[in-house]
PDB file of C-alpha atoms in Angstrom:
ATOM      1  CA  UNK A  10      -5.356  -4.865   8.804  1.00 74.00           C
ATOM      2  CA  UNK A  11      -2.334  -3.030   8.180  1.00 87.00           C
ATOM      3  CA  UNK A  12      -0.516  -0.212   9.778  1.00 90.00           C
ATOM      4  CA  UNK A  13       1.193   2.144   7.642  1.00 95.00           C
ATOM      5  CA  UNK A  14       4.614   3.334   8.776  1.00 96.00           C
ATOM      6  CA  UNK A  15       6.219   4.399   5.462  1.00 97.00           C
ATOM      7  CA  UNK A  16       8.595   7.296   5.194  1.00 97.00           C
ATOM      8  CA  UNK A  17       8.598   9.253   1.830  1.00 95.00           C
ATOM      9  CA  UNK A  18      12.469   9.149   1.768  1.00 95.00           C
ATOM     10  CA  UNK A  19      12.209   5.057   1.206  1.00 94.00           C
ATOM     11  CA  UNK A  20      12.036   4.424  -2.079  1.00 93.00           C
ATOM     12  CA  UNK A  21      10.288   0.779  -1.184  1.00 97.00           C
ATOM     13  CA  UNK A  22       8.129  -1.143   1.450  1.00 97.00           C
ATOM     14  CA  UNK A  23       6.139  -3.541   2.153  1.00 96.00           C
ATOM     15  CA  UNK A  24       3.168  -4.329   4.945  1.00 96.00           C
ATOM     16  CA  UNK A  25       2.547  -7.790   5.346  1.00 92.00           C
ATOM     17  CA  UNK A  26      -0.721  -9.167   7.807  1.00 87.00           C
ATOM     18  CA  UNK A  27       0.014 -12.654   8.437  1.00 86.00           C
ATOM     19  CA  UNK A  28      -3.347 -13.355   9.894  1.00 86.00           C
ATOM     20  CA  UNK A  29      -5.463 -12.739   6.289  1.00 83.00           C
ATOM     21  CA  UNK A  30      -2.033 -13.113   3.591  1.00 86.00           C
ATOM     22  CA  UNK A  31      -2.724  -9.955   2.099  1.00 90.00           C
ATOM     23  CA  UNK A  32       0.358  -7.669   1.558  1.00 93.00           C
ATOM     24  CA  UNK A  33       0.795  -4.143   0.069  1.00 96.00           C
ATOM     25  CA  UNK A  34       4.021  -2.919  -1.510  1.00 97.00           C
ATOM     26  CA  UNK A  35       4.354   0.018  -2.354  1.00 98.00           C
ATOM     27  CA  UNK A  36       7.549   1.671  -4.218  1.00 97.00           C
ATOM     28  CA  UNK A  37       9.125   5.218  -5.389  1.00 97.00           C
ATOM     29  CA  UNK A  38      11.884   6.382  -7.770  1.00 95.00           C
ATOM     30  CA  UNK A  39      11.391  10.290  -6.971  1.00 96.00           C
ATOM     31  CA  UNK A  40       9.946  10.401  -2.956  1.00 95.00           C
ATOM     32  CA  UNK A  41       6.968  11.653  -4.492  1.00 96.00           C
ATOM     33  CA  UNK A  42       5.342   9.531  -6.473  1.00 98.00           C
ATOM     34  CA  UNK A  43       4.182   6.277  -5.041  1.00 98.00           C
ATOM     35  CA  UNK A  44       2.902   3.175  -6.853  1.00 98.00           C
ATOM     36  CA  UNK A  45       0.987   0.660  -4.808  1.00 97.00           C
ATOM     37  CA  UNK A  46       0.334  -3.298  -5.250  1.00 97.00           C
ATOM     38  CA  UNK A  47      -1.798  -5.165  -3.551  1.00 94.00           C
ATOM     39  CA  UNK A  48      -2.747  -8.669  -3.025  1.00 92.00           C
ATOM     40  CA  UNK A  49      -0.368 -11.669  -1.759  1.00 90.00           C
ATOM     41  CA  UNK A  50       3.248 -12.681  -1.544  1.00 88.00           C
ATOM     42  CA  UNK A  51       2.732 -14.448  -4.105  1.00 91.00           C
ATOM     43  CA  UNK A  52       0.168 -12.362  -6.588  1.00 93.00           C
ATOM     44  CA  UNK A  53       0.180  -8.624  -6.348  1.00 93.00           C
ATOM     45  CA  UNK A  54      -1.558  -5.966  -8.930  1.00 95.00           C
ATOM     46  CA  UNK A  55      -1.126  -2.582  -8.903  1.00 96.00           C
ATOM     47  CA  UNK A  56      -4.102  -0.654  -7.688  1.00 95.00           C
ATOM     48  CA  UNK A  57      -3.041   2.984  -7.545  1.00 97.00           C
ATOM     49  CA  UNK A  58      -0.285   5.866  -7.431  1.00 98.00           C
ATOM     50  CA  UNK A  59      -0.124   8.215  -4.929  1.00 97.00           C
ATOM     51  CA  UNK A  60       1.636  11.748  -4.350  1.00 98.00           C
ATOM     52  CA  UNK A  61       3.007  12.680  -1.293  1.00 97.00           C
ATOM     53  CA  UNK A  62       4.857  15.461   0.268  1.00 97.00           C
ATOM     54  CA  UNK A  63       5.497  14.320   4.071  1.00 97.00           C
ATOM     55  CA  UNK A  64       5.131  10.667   5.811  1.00 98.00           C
ATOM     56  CA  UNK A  65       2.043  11.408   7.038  1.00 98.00           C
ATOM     57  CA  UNK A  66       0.100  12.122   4.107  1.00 98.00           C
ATOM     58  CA  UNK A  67       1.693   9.134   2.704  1.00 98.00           C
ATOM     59  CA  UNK A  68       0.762   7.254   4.931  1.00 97.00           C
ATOM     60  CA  UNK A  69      -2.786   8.623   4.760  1.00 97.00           C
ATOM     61  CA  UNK A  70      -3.135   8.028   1.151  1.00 97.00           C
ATOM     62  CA  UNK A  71      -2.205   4.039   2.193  1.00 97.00           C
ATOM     63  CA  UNK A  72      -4.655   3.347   4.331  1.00 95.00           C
ATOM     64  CA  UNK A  73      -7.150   5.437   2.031  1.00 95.00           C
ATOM     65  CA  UNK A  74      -6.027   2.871  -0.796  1.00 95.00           C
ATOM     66  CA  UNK A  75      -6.021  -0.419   1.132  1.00 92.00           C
ATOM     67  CA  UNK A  76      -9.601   0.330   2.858  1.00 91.00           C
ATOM     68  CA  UNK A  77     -10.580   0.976  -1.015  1.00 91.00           C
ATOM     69  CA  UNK A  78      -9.218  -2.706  -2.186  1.00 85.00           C
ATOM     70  CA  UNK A  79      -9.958  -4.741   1.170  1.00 75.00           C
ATOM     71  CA  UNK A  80     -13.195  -5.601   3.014  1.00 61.00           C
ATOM     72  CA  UNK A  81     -13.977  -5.859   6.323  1.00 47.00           C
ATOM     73  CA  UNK A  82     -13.358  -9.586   6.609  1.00 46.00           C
ATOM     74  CA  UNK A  83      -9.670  -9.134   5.192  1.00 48.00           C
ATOM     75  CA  UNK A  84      -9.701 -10.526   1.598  1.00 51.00           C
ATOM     76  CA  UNK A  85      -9.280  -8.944  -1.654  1.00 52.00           C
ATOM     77  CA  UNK A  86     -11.994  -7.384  -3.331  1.00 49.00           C
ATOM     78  CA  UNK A  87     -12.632  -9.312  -6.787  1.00 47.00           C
ATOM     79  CA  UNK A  88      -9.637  -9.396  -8.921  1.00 49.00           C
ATOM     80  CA  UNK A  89      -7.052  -8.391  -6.397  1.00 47.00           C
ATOM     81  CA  UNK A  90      -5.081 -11.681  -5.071  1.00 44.00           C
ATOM     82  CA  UNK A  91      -6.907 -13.912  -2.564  1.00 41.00           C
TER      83      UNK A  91
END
């Protein structure tokens, strides 16, 4: 799955897991607002904004957000990319 690293003073990234092809990218124009895509490198759909005040509860609200929109075997829940 993916590990979320993000800091909220990037104002972009993106998490890639080469084993399944999903990818999340998530981007920010204030550091405190975060909107978040999901799918492939090739389809994406946004799935949900987050607010965050330090990396880590950034990076909380990620993983909260990609266990919502992923199963367990690594694909897309229906209408998200793969």
């Amino acid at each position: 799955m993916f590990k979320f690293d993000m800091h909220i003073e990037q104002n972009y990234a993106s998490f890639f897991d080469p084993e399944s092809g999903n990818a999340v990218f998530v981007d920010s124009f204030d550091n405190e607002v975060f909107d978040v895509r999901m799918g492939t490198l090739s389809y994406s759909a946004h799935v949900a904004t987050v607010h965050a005040l330090s990396n880590e509860e950034l990076n909380r609200k990620l993983s909260e957000v990609a266990a919502q929109h992923y199963d367990h075997n690594g694909t897309t829940t229906p209408g998200f990319g793969s």
